[in-house]
Tab-separated table of C-alpha atoms and ligand atoms in Angstrom:
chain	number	residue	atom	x	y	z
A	1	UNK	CA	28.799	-8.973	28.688
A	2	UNK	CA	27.201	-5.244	28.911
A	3	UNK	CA	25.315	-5.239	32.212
A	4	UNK	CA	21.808	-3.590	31.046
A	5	UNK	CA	19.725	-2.361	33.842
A	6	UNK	CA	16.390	-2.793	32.500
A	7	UNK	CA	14.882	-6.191	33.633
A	8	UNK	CA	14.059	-7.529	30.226
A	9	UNK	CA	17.657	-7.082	28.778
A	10	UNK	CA	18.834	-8.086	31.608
A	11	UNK	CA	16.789	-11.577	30.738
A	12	UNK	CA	17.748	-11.339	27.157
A	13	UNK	CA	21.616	-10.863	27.881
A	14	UNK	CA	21.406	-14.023	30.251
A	15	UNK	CA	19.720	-15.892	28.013
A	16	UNK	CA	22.411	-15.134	25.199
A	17	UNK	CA	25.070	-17.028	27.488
A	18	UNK	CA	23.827	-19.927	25.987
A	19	UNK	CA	23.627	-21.875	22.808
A	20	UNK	CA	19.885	-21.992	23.339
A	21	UNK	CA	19.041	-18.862	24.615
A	22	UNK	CA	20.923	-17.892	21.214
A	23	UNK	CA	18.972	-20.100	18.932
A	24	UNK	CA	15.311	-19.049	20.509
A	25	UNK	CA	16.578	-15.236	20.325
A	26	UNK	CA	17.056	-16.582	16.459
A	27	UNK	CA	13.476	-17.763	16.510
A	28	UNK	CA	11.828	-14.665	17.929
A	29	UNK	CA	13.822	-12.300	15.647
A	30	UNK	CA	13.045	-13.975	12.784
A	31	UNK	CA	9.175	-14.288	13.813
A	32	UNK	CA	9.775	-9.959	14.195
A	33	UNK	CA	10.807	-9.890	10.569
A	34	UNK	CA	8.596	-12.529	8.921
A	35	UNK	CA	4.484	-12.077	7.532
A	36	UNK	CA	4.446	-16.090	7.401
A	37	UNK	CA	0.948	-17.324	6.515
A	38	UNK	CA	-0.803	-13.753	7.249
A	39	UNK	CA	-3.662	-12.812	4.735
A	40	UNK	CA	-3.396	-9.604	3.045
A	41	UNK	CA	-5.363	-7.671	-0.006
A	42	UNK	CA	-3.573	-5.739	-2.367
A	43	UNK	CA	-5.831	-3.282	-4.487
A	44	UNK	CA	-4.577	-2.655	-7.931
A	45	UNK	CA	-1.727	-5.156	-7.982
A	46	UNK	CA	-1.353	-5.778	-11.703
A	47	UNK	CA	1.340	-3.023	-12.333
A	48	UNK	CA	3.342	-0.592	-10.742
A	49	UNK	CA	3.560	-0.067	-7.016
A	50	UNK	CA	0.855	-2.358	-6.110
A	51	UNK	CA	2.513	-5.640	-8.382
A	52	UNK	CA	5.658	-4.679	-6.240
A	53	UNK	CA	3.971	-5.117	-2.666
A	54	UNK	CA	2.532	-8.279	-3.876
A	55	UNK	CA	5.721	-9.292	-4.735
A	56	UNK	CA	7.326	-7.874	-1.236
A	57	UNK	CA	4.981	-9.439	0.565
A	58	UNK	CA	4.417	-12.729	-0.707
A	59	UNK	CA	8.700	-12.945	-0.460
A	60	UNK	CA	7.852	-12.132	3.569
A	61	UNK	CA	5.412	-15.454	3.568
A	62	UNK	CA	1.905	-13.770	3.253
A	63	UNK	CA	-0.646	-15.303	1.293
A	64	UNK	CA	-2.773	-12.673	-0.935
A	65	UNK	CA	-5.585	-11.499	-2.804
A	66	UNK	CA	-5.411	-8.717	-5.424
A	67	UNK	CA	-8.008	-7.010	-7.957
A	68	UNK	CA	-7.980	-4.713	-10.626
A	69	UNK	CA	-10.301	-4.142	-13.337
A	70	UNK	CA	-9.032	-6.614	-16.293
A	71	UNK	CA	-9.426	-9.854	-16.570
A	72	UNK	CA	-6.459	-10.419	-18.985
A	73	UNK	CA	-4.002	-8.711	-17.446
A	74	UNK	CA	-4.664	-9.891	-13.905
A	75	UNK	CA	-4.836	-13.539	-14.927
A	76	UNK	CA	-1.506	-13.549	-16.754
A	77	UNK	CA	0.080	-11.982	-13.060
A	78	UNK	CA	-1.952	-14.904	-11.408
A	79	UNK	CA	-0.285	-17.078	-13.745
A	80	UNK	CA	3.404	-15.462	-12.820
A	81	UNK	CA	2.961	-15.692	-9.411
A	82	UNK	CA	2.132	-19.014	-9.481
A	83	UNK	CA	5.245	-20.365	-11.362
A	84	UNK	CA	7.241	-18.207	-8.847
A	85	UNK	CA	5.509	-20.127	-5.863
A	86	UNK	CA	3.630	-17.242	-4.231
A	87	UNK	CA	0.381	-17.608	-3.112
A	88	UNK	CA	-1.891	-15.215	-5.110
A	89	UNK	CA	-5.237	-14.766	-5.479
A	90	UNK	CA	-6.902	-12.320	-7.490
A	91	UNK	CA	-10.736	-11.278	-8.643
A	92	UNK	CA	-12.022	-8.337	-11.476
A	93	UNK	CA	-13.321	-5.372	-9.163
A	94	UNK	CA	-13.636	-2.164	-9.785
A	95	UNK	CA	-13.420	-0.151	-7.180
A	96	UNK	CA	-15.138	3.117	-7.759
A	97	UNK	CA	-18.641	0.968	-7.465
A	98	UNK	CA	-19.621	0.120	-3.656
A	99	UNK	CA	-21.056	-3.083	-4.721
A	100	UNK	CA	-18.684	-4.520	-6.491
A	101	UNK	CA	-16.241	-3.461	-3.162
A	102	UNK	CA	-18.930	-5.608	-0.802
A	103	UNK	CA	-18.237	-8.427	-3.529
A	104	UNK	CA	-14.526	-8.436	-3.260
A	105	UNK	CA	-14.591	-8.464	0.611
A	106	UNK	CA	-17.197	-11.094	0.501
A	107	UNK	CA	-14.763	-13.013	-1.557
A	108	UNK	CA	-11.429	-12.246	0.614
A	109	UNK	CA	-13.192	-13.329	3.383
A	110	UNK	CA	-14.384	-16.618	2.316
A	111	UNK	CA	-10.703	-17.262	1.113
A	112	UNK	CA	-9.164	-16.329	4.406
A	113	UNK	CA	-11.747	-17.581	6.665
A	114	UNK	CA	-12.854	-14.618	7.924
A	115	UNK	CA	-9.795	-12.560	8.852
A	116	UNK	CA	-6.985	-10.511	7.182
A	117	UNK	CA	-3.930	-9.133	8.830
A	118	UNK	CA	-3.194	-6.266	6.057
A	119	UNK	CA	-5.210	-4.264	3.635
A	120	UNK	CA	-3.295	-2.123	0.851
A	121	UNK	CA	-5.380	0.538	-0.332
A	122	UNK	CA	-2.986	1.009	-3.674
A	123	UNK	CA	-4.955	1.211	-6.540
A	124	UNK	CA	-5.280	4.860	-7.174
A	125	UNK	CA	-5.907	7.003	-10.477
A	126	UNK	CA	-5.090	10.671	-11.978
A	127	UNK	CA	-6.115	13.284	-13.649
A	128	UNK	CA	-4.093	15.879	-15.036
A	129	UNK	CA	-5.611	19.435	-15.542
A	130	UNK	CA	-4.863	22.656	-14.367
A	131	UNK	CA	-7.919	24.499	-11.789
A	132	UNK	CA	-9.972	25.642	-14.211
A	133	UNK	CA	-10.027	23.048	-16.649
A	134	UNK	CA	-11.459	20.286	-14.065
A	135	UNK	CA	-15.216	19.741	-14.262
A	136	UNK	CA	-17.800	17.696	-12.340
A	137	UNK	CA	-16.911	14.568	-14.026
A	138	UNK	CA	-13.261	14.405	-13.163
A	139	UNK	CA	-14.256	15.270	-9.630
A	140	UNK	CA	-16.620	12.601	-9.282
A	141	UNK	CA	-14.062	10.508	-10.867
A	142	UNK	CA	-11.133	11.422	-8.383
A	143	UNK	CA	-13.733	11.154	-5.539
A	144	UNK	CA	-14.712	7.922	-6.244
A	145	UNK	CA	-11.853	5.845	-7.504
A	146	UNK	CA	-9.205	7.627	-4.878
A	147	UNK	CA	-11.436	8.577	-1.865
A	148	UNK	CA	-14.027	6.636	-1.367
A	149	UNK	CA	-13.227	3.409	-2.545
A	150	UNK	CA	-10.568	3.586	0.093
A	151	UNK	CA	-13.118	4.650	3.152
A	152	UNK	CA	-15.191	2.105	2.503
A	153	UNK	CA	-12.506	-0.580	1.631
A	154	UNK	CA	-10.912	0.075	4.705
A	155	UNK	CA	-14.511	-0.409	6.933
A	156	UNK	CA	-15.496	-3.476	4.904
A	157	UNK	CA	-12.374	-4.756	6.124
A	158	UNK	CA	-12.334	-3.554	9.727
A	159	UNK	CA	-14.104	-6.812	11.015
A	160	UNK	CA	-11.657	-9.235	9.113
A	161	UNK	CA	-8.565	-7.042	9.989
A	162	UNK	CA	-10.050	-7.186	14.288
A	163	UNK	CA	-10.882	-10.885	13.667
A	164	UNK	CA	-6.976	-11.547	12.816
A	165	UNK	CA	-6.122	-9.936	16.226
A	166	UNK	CA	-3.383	-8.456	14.091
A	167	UNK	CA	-4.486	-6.034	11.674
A	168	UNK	CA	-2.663	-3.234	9.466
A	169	UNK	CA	-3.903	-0.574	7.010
A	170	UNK	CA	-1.725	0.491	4.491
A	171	UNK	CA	-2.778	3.461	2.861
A	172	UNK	CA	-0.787	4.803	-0.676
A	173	UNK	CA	-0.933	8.956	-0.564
A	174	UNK	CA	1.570	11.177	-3.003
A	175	UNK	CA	4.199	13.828	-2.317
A	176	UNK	CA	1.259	15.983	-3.715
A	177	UNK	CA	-0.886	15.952	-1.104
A	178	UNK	CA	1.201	18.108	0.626
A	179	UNK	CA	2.750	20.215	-1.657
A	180	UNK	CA	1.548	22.414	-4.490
A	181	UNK	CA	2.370	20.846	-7.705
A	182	UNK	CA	0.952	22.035	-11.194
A	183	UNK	CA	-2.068	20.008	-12.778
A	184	UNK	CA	-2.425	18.020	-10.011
A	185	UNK	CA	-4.813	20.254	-7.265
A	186	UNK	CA	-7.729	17.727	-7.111
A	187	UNK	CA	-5.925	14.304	-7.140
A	188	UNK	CA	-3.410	15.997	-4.232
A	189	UNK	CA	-6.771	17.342	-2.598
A	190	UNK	CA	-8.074	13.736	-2.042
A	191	UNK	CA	-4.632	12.592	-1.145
A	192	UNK	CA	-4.314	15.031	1.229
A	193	UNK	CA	-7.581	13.552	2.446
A	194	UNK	CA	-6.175	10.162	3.048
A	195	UNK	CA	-3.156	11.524	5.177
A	196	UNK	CA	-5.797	13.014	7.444
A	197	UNK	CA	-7.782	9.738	7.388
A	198	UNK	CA	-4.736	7.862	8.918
A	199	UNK	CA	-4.619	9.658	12.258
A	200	UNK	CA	-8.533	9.277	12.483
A	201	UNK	CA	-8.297	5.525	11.602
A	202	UNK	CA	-5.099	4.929	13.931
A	203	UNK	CA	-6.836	6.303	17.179
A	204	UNK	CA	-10.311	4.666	16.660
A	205	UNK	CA	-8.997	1.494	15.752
A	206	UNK	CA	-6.062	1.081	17.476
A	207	UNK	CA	-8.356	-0.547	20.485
A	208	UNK	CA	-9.051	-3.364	17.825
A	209	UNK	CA	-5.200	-3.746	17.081
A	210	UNK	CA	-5.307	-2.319	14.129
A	211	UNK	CA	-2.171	-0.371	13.020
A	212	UNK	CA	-2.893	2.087	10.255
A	213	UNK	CA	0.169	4.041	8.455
A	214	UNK	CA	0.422	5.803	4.798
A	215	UNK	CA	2.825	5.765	2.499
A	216	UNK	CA	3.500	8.983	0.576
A	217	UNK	CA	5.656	7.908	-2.816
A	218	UNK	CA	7.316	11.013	-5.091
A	219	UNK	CA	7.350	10.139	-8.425
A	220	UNK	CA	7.930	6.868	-9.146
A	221	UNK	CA	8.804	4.525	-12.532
A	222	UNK	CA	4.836	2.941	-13.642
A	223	UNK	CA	2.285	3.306	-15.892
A	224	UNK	CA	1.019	6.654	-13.709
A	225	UNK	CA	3.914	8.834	-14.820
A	226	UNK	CA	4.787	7.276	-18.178
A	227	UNK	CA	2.568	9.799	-20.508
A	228	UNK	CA	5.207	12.503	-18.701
A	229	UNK	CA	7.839	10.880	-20.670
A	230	UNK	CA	6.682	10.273	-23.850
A	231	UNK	CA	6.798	14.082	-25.076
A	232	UNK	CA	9.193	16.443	-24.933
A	233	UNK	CA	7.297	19.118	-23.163
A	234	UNK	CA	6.570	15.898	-20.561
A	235	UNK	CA	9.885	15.243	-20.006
A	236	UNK	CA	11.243	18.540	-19.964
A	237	UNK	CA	8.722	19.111	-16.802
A	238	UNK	CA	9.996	15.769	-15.396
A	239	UNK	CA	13.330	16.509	-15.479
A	240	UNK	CA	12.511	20.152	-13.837
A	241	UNK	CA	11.070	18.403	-10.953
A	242	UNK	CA	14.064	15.710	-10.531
A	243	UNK	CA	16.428	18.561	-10.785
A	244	UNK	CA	14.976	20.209	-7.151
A	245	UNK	CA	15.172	16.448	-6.024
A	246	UNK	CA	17.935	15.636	-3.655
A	247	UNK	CA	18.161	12.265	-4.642
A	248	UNK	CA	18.306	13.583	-8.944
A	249	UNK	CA	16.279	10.559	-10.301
A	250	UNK	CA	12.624	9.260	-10.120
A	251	UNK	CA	11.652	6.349	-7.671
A	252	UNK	CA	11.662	2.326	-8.082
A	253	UNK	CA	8.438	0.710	-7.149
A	254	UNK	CA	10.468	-1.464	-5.437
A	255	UNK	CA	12.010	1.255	-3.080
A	256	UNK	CA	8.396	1.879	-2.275
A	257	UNK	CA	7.075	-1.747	-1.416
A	258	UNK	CA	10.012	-2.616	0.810
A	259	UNK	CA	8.620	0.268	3.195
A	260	UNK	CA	5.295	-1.089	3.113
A	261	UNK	CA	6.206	-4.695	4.092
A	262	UNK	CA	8.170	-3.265	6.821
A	263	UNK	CA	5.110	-1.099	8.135
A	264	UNK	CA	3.092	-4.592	8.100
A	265	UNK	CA	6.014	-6.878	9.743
A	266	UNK	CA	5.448	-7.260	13.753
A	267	UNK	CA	8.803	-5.638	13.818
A	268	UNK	CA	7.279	-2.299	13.189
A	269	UNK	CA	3.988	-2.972	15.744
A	270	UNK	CA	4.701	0.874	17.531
A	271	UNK	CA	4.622	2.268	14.749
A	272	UNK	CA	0.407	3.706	13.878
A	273	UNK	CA	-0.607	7.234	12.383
A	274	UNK	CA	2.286	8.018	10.419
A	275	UNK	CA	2.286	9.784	6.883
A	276	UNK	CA	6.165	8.991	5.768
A	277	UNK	CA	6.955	9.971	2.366
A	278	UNK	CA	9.339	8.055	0.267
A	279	UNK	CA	10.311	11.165	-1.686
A	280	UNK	CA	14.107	11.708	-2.714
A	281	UNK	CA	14.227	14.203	-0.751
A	282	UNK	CA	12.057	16.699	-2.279
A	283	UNK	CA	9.533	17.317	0.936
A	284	UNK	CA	12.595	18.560	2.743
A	285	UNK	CA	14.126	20.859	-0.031
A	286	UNK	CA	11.993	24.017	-0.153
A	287	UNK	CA	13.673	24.862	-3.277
A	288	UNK	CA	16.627	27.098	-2.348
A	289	UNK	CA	18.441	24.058	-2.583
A	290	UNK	CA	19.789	22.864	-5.878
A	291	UNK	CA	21.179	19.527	-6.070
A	292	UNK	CA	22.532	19.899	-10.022
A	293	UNK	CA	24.842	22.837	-8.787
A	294	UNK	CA	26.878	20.888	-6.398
B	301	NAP	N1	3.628	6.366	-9.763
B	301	NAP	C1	3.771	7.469	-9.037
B	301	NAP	O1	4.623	8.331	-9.334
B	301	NAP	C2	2.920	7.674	-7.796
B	301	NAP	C3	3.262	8.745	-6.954
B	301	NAP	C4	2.515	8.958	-5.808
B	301	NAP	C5	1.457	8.133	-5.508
B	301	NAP	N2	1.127	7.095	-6.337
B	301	NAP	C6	-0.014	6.263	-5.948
B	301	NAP	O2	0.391	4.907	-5.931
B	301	NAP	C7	-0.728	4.067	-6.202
B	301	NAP	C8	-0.356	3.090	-7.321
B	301	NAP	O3	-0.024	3.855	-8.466
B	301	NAP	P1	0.854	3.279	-9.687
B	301	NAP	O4	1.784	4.341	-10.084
B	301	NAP	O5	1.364	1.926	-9.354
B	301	NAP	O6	-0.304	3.200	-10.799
B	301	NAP	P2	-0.525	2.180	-12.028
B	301	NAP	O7	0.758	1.670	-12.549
B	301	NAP	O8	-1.439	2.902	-12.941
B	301	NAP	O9	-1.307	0.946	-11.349
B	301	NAP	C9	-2.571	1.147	-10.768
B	301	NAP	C10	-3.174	-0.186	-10.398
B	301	NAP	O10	-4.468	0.042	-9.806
B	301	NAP	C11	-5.477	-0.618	-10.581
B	301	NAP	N3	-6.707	0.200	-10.500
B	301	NAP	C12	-6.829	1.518	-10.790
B	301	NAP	N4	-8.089	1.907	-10.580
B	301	NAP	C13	-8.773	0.830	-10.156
B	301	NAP	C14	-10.129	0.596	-9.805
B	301	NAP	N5	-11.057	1.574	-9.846
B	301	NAP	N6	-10.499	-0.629	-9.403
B	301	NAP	C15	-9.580	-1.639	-9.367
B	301	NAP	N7	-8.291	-1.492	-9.692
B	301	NAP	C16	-7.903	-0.261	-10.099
B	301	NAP	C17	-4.875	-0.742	-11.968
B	301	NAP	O11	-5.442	-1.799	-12.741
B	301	NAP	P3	-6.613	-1.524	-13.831
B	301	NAP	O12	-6.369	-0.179	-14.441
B	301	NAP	O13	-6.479	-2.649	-14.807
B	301	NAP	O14	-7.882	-1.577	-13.063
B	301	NAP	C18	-3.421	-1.083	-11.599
B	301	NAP	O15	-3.313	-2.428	-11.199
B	301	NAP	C19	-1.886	5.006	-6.543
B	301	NAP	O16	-2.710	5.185	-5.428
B	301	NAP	C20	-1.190	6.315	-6.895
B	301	NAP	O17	-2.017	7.428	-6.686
B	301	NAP	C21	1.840	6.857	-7.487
């Protein structure tokens, strides 16, 4: 038995001498690793990334409520979910309009009794256009639908998320909003926006116990970057940004969801603030590195 000096190991490595003290070490790790029975909200869960977290989460035990602006496609989800035994709510919302946003919360919290343990600002949109080409409307667009929403999502939750006593914040940024990338200069703008965002909302609400972390995905296998591949001058540009990516292929939304369950699970309940970007690789290669020529 390793002697460990520091009073709670110590306790831990006595308590493993036994056949209990192993079965209740059993019982608190898997409490570490488990969102049993916590509430969460999952913008824009219908497709892509944000169908994946549902999916993530609902596997950890939580019990959910999504949105997303039609009817059809959200009800045949609800109807997936259902014969997969997760428990999934969901209600038409669209985010860009503040009202709307005060409906939704008014409706997660009458569902979860007044308190949620997670919010997943994922629903996001894009435009792409190079600098000069962008006009009022597609600012106003990006502004409301990626920045705003999210601001005022995330304070309509704050007093179900400080009710729970256990609260997390998941926000979903983009490789782009922190470095340059063609056609992309306003939707990476407001991105960039959110990464600030998380440091302000981790320190102010961290008194509530409120954890608040980001989530910065690369490019990654939905709807988003489909157009991209369905021309050749799309997928030519594609594949020239895959071939400066370490990792020489785009993402899974699956290999982003399993970091955002992990950011929610008690297991992670140090960890507030952060910006990590789920990436390949490509934040890290400046571009003097090319991964086809090894
Ligand atoms: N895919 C990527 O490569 C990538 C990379 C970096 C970051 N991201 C970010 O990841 C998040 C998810 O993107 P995705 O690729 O999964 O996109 P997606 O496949 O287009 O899915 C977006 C989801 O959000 C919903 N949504 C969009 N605007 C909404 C609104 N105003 N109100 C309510 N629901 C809305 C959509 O449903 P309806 O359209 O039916 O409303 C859909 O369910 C976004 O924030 C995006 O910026 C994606």
């Amino acid at each position: 038995m390793v002697n460990i000096l520091c009073t709670t190991g110590r306790i831990r490595t006595e308590a493993l001498k036994t056949n209990m003290g192993q079965e209740l070490f059993g019982i608190a790790r898997n409490k570490r690793w488990s969102l049993n029975g916590m509430t969460a909200l999952v913008t824009g869960g219908t497709r892509g990334i944000g169908y994946s977290i549902i999916e993530e989460l609902a596997e950890f035990g939580a019990i959910i409520h999504t949105c997303s602006r039609n009817q059809t496609e959200l009800n045949e989800r609800l109807k997936e979910w259902e014969n997969k035994g997760y428990k999934v709510t969901g209600s038409v919302c669209d985010l860009s309009s503040r009202e709307q946003r005060e409906k939704l919360m008014e409706t997660v919290s009458s569902n979860f009794q007044g308190k949620l343990n997670i919010l997943v600002n994922n629903a996001g949109v894009s435009v792409g256009k190079v600098i000069l080409e962008v006009d009022d409307e597609d600012m106003s667009y990006i502004r409301r639908n990626n920045f705003e929403s999210t601001y005022n999502m995330s304070q309509l939750a704050h007093p179900l998320l400080k009710a729970s006593g256990n609260g997390n914040i998941i926000f979903i940024s983009s490789v782009s909003s922190s470095i340059a990338l063609p056609v992309v200069s306003l939707y990476g703008a407001y991105k960039a926006a959110i990464n600030q965002l998380t440091k302000n909302f981790a320190c102010e609400w961290a008194k509530d116990n409120i954890r608040v972390n980001t989530v910065a995905p690369w490019l990654i296998r939905t709807h988003m970057i489909k157009p991209l591949e369905e021309y050749p001058a799309g997928r030519e540009f594609l594949n020239s940004l895959l071939s400066r990516t370490p990792i020489c292929r785009t993402g899974e939304p699956e290999e982003v969801s399993s970091l955002v369950a992990f950011l929610c699970l008690p297991a992670a309940s140090y960890i507030t603030g952060q910006i990590i970007y789920i990436d390949g690789g490509i934040t890290v290669n400046a571009g003097g590195f090319d991964p086809t020529q090894i």
